[in-house]
mmCIF file of C-alpha atoms and ligand atoms in Angstrom:
data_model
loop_
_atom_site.group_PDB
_atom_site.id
_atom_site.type_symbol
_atom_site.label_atom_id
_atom_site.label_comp_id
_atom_site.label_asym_id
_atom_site.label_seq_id
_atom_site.Cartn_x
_atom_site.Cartn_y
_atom_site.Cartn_z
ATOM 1 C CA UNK A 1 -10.664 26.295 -28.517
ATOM 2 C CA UNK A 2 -8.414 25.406 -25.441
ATOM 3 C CA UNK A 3 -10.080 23.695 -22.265
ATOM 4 C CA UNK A 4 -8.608 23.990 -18.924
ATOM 5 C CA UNK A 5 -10.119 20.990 -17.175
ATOM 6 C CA UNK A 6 -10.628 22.116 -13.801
ATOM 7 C CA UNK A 7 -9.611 18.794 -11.660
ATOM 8 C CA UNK A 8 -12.633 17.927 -9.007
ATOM 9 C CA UNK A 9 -11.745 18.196 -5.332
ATOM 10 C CA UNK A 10 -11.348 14.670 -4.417
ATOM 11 C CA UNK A 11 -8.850 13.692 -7.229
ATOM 12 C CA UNK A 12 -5.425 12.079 -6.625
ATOM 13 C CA UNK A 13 -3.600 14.033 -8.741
ATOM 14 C CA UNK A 14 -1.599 13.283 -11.247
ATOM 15 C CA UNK A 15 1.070 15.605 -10.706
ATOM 16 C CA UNK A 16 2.518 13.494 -7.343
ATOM 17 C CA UNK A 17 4.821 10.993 -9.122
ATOM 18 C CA UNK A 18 6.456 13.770 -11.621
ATOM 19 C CA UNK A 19 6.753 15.970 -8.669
ATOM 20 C CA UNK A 20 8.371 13.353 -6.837
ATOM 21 C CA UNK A 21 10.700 12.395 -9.545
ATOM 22 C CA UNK A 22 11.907 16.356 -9.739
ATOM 23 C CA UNK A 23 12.407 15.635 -5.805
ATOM 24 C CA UNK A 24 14.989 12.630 -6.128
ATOM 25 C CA UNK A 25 16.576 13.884 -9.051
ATOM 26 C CA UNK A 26 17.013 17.435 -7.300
ATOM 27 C CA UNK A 27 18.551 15.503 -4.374
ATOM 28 C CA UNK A 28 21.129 13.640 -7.037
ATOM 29 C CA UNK A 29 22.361 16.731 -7.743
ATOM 30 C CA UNK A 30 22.247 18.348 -4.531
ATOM 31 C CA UNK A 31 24.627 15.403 -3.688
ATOM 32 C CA UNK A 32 26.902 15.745 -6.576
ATOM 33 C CA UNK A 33 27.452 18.961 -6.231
ATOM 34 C CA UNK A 34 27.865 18.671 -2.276
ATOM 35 C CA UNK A 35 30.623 16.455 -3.735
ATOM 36 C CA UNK A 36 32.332 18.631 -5.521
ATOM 37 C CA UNK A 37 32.156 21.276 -2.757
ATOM 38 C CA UNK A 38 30.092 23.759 -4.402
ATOM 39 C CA UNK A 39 27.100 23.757 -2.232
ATOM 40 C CA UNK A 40 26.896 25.823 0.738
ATOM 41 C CA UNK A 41 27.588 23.595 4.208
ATOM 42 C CA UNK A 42 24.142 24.413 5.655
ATOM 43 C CA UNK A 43 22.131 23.197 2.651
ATOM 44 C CA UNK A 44 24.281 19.394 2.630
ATOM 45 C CA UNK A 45 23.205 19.394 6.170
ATOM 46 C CA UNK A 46 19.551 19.403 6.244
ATOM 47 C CA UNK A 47 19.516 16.389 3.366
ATOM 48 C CA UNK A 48 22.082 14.755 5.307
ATOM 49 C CA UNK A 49 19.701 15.132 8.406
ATOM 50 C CA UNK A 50 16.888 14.606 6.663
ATOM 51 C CA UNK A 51 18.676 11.242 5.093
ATOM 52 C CA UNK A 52 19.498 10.296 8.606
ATOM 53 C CA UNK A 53 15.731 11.020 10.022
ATOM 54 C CA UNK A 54 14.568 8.553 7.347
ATOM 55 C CA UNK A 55 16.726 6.052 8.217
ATOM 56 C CA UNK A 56 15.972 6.235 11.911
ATOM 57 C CA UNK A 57 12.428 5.598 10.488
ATOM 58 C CA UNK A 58 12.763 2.649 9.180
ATOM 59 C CA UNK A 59 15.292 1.094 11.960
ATOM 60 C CA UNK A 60 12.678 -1.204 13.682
ATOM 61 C CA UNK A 61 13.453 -4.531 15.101
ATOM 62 C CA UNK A 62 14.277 -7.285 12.963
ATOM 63 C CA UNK A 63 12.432 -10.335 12.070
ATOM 64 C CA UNK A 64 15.193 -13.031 12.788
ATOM 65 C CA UNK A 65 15.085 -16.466 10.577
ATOM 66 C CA UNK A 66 12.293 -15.365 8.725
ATOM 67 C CA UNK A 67 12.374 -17.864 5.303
ATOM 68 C CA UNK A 68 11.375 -16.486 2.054
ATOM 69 C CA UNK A 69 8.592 -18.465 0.094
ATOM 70 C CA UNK A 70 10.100 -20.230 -2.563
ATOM 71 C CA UNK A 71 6.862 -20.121 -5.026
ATOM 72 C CA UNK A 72 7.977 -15.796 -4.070
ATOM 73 C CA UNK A 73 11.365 -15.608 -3.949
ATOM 74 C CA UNK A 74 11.534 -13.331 -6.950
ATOM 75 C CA UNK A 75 10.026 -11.627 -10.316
ATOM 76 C CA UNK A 76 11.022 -10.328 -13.194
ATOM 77 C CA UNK A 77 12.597 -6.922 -11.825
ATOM 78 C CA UNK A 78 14.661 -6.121 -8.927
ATOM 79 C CA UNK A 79 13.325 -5.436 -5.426
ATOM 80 C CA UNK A 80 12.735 -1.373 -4.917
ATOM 81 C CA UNK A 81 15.404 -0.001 -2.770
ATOM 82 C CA UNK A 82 14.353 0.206 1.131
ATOM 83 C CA UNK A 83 15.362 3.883 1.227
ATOM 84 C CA UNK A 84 12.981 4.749 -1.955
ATOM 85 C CA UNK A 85 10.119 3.031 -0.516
ATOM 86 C CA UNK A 86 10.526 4.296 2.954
ATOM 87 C CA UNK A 87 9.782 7.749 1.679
ATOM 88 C CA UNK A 88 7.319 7.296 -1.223
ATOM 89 C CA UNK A 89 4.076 6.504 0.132
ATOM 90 C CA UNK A 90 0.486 6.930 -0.433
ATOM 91 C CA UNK A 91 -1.107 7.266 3.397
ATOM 92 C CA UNK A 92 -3.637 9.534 3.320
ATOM 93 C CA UNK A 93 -4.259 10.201 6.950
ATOM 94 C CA UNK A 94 -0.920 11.709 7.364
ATOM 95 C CA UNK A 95 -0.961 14.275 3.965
ATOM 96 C CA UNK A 96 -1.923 14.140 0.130
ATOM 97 C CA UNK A 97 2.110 14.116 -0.929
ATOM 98 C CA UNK A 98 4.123 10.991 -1.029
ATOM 99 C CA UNK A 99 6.929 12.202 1.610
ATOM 100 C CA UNK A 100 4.464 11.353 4.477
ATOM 101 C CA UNK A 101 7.193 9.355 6.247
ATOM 102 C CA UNK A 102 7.882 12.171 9.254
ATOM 103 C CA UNK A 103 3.986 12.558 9.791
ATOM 104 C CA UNK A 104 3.021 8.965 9.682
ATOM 105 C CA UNK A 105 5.422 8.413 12.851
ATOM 106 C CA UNK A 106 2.988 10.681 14.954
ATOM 107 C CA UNK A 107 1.035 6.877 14.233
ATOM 108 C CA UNK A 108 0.624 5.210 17.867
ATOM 109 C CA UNK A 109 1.074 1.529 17.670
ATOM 110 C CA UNK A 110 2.099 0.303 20.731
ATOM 111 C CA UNK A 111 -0.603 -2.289 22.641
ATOM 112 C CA UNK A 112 -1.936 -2.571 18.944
ATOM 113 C CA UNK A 113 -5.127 -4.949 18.617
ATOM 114 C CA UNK A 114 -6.840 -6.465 15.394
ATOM 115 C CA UNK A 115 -10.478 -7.593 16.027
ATOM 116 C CA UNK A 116 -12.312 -10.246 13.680
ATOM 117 C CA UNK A 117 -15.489 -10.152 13.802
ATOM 118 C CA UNK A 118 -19.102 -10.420 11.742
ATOM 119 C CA UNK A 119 -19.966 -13.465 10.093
ATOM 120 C CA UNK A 120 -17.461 -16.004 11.874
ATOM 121 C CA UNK A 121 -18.192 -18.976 13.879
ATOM 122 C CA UNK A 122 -15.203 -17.841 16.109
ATOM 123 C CA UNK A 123 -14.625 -14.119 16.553
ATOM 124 C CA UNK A 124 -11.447 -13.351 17.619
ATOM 125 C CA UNK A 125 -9.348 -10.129 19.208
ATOM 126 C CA UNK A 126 -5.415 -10.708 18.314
ATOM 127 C CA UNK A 127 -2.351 -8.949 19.752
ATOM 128 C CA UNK A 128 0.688 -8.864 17.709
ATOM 129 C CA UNK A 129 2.071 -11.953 19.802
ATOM 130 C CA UNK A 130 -0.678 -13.504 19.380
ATOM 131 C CA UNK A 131 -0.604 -12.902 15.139
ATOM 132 C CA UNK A 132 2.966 -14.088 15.203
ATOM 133 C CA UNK A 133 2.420 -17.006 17.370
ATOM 134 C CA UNK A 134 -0.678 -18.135 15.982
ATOM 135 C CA UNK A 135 0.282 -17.753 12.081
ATOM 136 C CA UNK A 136 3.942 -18.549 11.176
ATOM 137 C CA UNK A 137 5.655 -15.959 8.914
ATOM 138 C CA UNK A 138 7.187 -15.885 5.364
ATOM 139 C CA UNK A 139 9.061 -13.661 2.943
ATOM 140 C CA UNK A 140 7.230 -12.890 -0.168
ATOM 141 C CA UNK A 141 8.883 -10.687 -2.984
ATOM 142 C CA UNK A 142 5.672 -9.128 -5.018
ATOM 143 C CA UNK A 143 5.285 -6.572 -8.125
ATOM 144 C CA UNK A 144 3.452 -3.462 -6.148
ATOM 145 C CA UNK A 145 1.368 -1.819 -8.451
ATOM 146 C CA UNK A 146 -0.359 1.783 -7.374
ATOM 147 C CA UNK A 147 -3.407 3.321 -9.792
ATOM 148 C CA UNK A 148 -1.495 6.248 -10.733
ATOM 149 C CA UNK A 149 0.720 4.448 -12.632
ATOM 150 C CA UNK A 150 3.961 3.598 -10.842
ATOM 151 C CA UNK A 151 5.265 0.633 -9.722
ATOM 152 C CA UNK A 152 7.633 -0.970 -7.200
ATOM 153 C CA UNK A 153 8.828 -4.384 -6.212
ATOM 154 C CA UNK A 154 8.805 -5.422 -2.267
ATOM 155 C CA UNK A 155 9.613 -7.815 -0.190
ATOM 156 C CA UNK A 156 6.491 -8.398 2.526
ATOM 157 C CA UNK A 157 7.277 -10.268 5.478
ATOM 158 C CA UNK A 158 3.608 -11.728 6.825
ATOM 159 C CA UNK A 159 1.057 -14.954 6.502
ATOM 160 C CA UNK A 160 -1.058 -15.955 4.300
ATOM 161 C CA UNK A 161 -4.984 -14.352 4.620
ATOM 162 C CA UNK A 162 -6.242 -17.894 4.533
ATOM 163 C CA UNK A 163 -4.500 -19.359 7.565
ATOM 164 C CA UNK A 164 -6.759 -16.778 9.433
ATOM 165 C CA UNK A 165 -9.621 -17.514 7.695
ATOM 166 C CA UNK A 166 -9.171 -21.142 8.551
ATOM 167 C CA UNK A 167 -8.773 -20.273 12.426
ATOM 168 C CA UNK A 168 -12.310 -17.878 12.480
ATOM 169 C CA UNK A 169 -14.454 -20.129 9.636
ATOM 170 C CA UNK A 170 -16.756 -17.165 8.537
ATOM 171 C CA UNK A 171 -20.047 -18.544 8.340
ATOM 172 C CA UNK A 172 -21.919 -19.486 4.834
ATOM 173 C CA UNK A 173 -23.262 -16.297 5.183
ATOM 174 C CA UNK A 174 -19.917 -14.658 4.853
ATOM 175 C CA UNK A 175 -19.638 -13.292 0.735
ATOM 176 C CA UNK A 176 -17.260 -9.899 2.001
ATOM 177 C CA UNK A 177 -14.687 -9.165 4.452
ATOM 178 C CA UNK A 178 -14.012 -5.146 5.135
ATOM 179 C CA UNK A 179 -11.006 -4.401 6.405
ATOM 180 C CA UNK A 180 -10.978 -0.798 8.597
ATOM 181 C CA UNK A 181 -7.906 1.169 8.792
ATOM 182 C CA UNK A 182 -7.009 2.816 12.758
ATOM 183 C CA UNK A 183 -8.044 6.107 12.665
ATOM 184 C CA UNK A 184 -7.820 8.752 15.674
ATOM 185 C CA UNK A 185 -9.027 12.871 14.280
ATOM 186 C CA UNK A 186 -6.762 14.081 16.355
ATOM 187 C CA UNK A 187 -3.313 12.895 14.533
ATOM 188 C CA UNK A 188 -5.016 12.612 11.550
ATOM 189 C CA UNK A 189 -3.700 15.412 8.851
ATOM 190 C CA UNK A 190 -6.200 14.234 5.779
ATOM 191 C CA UNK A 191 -5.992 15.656 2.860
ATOM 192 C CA UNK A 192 -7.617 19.114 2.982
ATOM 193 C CA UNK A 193 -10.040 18.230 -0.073
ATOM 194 C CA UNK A 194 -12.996 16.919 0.776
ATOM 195 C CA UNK A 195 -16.675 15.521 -0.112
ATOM 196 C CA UNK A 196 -19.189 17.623 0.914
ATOM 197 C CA UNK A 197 -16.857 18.576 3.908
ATOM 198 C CA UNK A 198 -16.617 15.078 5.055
ATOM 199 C CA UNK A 199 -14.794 12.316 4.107
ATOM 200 C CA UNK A 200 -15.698 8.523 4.416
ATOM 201 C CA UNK A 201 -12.999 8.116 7.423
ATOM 202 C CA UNK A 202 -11.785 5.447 8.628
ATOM 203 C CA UNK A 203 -9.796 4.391 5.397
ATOM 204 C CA UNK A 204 -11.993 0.807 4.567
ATOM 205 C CA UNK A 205 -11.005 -1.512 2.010
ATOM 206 C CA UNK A 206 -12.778 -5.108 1.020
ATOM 207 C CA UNK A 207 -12.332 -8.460 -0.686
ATOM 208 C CA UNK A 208 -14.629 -11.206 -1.445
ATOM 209 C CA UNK A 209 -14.264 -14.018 0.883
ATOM 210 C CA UNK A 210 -13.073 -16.327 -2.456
ATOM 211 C CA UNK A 211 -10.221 -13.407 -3.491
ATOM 212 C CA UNK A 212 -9.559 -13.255 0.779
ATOM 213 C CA UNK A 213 -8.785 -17.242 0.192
ATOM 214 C CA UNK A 214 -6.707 -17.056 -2.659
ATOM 215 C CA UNK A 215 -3.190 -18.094 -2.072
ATOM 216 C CA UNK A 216 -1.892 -14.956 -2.988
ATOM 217 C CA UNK A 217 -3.375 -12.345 -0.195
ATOM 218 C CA UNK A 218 -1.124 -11.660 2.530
ATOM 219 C CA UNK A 219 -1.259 -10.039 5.618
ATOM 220 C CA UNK A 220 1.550 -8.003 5.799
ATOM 221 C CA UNK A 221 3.563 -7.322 9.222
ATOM 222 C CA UNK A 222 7.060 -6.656 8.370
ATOM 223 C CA UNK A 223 8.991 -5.544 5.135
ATOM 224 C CA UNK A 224 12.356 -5.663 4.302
ATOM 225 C CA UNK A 225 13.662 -8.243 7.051
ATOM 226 C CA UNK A 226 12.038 -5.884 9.739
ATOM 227 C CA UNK A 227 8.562 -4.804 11.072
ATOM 228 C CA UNK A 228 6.515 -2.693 9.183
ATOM 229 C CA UNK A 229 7.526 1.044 9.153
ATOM 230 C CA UNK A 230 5.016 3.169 10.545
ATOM 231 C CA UNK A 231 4.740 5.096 6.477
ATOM 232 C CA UNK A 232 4.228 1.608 4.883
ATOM 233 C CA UNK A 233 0.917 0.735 7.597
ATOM 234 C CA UNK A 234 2.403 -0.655 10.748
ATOM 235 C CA UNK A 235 1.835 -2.777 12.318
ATOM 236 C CA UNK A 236 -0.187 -4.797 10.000
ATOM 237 C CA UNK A 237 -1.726 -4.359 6.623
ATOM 238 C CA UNK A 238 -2.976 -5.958 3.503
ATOM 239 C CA UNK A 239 -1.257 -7.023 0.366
ATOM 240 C CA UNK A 240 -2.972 -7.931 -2.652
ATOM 241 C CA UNK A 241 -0.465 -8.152 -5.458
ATOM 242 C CA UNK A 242 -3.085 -8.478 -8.191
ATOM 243 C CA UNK A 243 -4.993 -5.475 -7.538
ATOM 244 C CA UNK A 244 -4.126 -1.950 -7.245
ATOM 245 C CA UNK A 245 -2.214 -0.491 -4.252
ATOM 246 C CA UNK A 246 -5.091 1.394 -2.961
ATOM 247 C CA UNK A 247 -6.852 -2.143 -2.193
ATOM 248 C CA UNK A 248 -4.432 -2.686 0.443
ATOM 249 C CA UNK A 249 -5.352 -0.759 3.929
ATOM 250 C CA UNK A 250 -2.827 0.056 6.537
ATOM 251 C CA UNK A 251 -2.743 -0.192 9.850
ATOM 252 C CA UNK A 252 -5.731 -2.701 10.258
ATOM 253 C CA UNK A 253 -7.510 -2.565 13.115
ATOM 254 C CA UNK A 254 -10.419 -4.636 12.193
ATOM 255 C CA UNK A 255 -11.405 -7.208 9.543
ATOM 256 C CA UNK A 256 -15.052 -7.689 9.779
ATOM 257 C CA UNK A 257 -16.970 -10.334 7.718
ATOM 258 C CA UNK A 258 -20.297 -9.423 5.859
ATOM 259 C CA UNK A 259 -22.871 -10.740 3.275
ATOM 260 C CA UNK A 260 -22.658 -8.381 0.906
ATOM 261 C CA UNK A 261 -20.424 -5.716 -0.696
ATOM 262 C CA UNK A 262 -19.229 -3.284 2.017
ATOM 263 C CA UNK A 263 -18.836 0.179 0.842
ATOM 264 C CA UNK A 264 -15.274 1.584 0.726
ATOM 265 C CA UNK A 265 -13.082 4.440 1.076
ATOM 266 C CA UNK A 266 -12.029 5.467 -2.292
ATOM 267 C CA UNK A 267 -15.111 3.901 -3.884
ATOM 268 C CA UNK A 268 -16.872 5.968 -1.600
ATOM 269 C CA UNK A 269 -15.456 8.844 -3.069
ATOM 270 C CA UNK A 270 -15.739 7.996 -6.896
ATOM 271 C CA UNK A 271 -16.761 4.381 -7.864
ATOM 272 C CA UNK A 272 -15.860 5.407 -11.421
ATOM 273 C CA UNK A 273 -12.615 5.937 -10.795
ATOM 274 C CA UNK A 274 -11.655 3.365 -8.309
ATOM 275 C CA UNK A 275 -13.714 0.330 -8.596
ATOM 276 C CA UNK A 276 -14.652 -1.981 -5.661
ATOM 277 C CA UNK A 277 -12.531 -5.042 -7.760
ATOM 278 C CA UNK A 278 -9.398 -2.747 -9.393
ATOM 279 C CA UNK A 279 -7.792 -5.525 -10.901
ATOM 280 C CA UNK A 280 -4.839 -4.312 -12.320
ATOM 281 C CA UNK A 281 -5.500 -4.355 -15.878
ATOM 282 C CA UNK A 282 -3.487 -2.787 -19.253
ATOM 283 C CA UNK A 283 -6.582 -2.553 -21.552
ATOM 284 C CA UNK A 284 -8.845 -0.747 -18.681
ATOM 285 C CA UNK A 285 -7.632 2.753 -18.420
ATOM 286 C CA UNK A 286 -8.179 4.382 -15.821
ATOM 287 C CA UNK A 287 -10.372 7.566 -16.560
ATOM 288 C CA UNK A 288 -7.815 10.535 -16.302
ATOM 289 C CA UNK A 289 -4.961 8.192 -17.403
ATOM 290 C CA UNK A 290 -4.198 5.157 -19.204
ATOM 291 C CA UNK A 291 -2.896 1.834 -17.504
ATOM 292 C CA UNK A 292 -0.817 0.399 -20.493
ATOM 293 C CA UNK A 293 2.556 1.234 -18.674
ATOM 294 C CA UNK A 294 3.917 2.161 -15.792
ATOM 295 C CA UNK A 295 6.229 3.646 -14.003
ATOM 296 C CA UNK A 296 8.618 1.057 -12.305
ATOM 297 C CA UNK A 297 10.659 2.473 -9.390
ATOM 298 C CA UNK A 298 13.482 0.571 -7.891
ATOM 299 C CA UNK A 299 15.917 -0.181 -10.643
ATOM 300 C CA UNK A 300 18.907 2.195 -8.685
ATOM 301 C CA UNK A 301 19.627 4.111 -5.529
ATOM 302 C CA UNK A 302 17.509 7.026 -7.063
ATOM 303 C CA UNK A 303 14.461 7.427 -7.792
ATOM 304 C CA UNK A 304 15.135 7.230 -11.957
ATOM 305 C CA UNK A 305 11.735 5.104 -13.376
ATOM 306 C CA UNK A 306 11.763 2.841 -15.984
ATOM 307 C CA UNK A 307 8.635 2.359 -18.624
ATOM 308 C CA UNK A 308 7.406 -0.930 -18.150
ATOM 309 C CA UNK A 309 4.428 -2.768 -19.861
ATOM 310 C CA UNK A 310 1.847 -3.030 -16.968
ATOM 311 C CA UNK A 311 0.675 -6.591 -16.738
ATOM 312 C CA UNK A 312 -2.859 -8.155 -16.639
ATOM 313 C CA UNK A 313 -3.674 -9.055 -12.794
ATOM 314 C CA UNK A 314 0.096 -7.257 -12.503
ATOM 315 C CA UNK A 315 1.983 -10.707 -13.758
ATOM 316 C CA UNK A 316 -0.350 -12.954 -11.096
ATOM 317 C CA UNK A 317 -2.655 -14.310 -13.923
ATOM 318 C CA UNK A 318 -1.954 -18.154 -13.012
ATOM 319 C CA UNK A 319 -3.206 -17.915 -9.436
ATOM 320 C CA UNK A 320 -6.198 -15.531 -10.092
ATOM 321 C CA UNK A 321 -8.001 -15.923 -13.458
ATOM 322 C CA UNK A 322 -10.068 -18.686 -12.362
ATOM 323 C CA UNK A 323 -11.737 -16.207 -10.091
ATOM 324 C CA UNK A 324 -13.012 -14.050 -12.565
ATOM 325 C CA UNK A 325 -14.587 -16.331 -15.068
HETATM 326 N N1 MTE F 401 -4.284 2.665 3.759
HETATM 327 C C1 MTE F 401 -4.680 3.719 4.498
HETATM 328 N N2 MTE F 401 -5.152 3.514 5.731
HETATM 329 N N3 MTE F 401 -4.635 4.983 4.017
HETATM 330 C C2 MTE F 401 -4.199 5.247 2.742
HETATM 331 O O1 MTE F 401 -4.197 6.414 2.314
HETATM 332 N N4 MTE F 401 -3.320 4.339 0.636
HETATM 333 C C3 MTE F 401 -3.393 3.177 -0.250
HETATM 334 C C4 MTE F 401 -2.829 1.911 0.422
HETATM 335 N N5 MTE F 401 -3.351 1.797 1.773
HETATM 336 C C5 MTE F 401 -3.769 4.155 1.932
HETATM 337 C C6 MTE F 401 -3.795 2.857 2.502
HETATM 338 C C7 MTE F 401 -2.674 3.409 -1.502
HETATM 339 S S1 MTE F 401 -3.452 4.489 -2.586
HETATM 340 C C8 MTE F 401 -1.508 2.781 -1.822
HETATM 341 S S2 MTE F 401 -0.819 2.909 -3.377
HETATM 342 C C9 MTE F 401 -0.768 1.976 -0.827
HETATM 343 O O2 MTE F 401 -1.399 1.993 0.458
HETATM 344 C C10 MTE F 401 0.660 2.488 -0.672
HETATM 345 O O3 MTE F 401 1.415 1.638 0.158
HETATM 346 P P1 MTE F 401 2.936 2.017 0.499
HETATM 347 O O4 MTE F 401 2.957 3.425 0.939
HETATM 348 O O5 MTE F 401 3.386 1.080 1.566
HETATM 349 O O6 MTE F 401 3.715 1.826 -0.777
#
């Protein structure tokens, strides 16, 4: 007997990253045959426009002198080209598909404001001046690792979660942080599944004040030697290389400190499935796939994957075992 499993609303599917790869691979060839002058002129055009469009998307200012950590200066793999990362993103306000780069711009950032609040002895509202000033920034080149299975390695320009932790001393109180993602109805595209007709908007994530401390979590606000693209969560975002991409919200708008575990977006929407920690972790498959490999993206100019073995804590075992004992 044959069963068509019928996937449930909510789902990320599966299909994204093969569909994606049939997208690159169909512009390779589009390309090689533009080459060769087989191809129509109007056809070369739009990628050549759309190629252009992207760029223009990711030409933001520059972060001048900018040193790169030395404990981060590299892994074992080379960094993901700009132009592959640029338009493979997960950012669900703006679409379920990974070529959410043209929406996301529609994302209004100017006069942006973060708020820390909760469970502090010194709640704070920051600017983006103010985040620069306050919190001096670094390069750091981390493995990216998303729950579906692919992979990517990028270079985060940002500071280190602790140095703000250290400026608003959350009370002894404090055992959670929740971070909460901008979000605005009116520009926001969603995916057009949903739970019981609602989903659990804004997009939330959360940490536990010991993982927020851990050397490794970084607030990102730039990539690539620039500021943060509006597709990869401008202007500021988190970045926990241990744990699966989906831990890291975009385009925080506040960070809020509470006593106990704060509910979250995707957990929300199936605990099972995404779990509050999501450690990345080989011998935990997830339950529609496994997590033994992955996917890594960013060995060429296009988008050709390589099988790797996925890591435990995605290669950052040293710095974060101790926290799980
Ligand atoms: N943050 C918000 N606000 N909305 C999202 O949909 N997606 C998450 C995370 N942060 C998401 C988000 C997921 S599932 C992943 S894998 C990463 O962002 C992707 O980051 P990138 O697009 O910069 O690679």
């Amino acid at each position: 007997m044959t069963f068509i499993r019928v996937p449930k609303s909510w789902e990320i599917p599966e299909r994204e990253v093969t569909s994606e790869a049939t997208y690159f691979n169909r512009r390779r060839f589009l390309k090689t045959l533009a080459g060769a002058s087989i191809l129509p002129i109007l056809g070369c055009q739009a990628s050549e426009d759309a190629d252009n469009e992207l760029e223009a998307t990711l030409n933001v200012p520059k972060l001048e002198s900018i040193k790169t950590n030395p404990a981060f200066a590299e892994v074992d793999r080379p960094i993901t080209n700009e132009l592959l990362a640029g338009r493979y993103n997960n950012y669900y306000e703006f679409g379920t598909g990974k070529s959410i780069w043209q929406a996301a711009q529609s994302l209004p950032t100017d006069s942006w404001k973060v708020e820390v609040t909760g469970l502090v002895k010194n709640p704070r509202t920051y600017d983006l001046d103010d985040l620069q000033k306050k919190f001096p920034l670094e390069e750091r080149i981390y493995r990216f690792r998303c729950v579906e299975a692919w992979s990517m390695v990028l270079p985060w320009i940002g500071f280190p979660m602790k140095r703000l932790m250290a400026e608003v001393e959350p009370t002894s109180k404090a055992q959670f942080v929740r971070f909460i993602s901008y979000d605005n109805p009116k520009i926001r595209i969603g995916p057009s599944w949903s739970l019981g007709g609602k989903l659990p908007w804004p997009y939330t994530e959360g940490l536990s004040v010991e993982e927020m401390a851990n050397e490794l979590a970084f607030f990102a606000v730039g990539i690539y030697g620039h500021l943060l693209p509006k597709q990869h969560g401008a202007p500021i975002r988190e970045v926990i290389p241990w744990k699966y991409g989906f831990k890291g919200a975009k385009s925080i708008v506040k960070i809020e400190f509470v006593e106990s575990q704060p509910a979250t977006f995707w957990n929300t929407i199936d605990s099972h499935e995404y779990d509050f920690e999501a450690n990345v972790n080989p011998k935990k498959p997830h339950p529609r796939w496994s997590q033994a490999t992955e996917k890594f993206i960013g060995k060429g100019e296009d988008f050709s994957w390589e099988k790797r073995e996925t890591l435990l804590y995605n290669g950052y075992e040293e710095y974060v075992a101790s926290l799980y004992v």
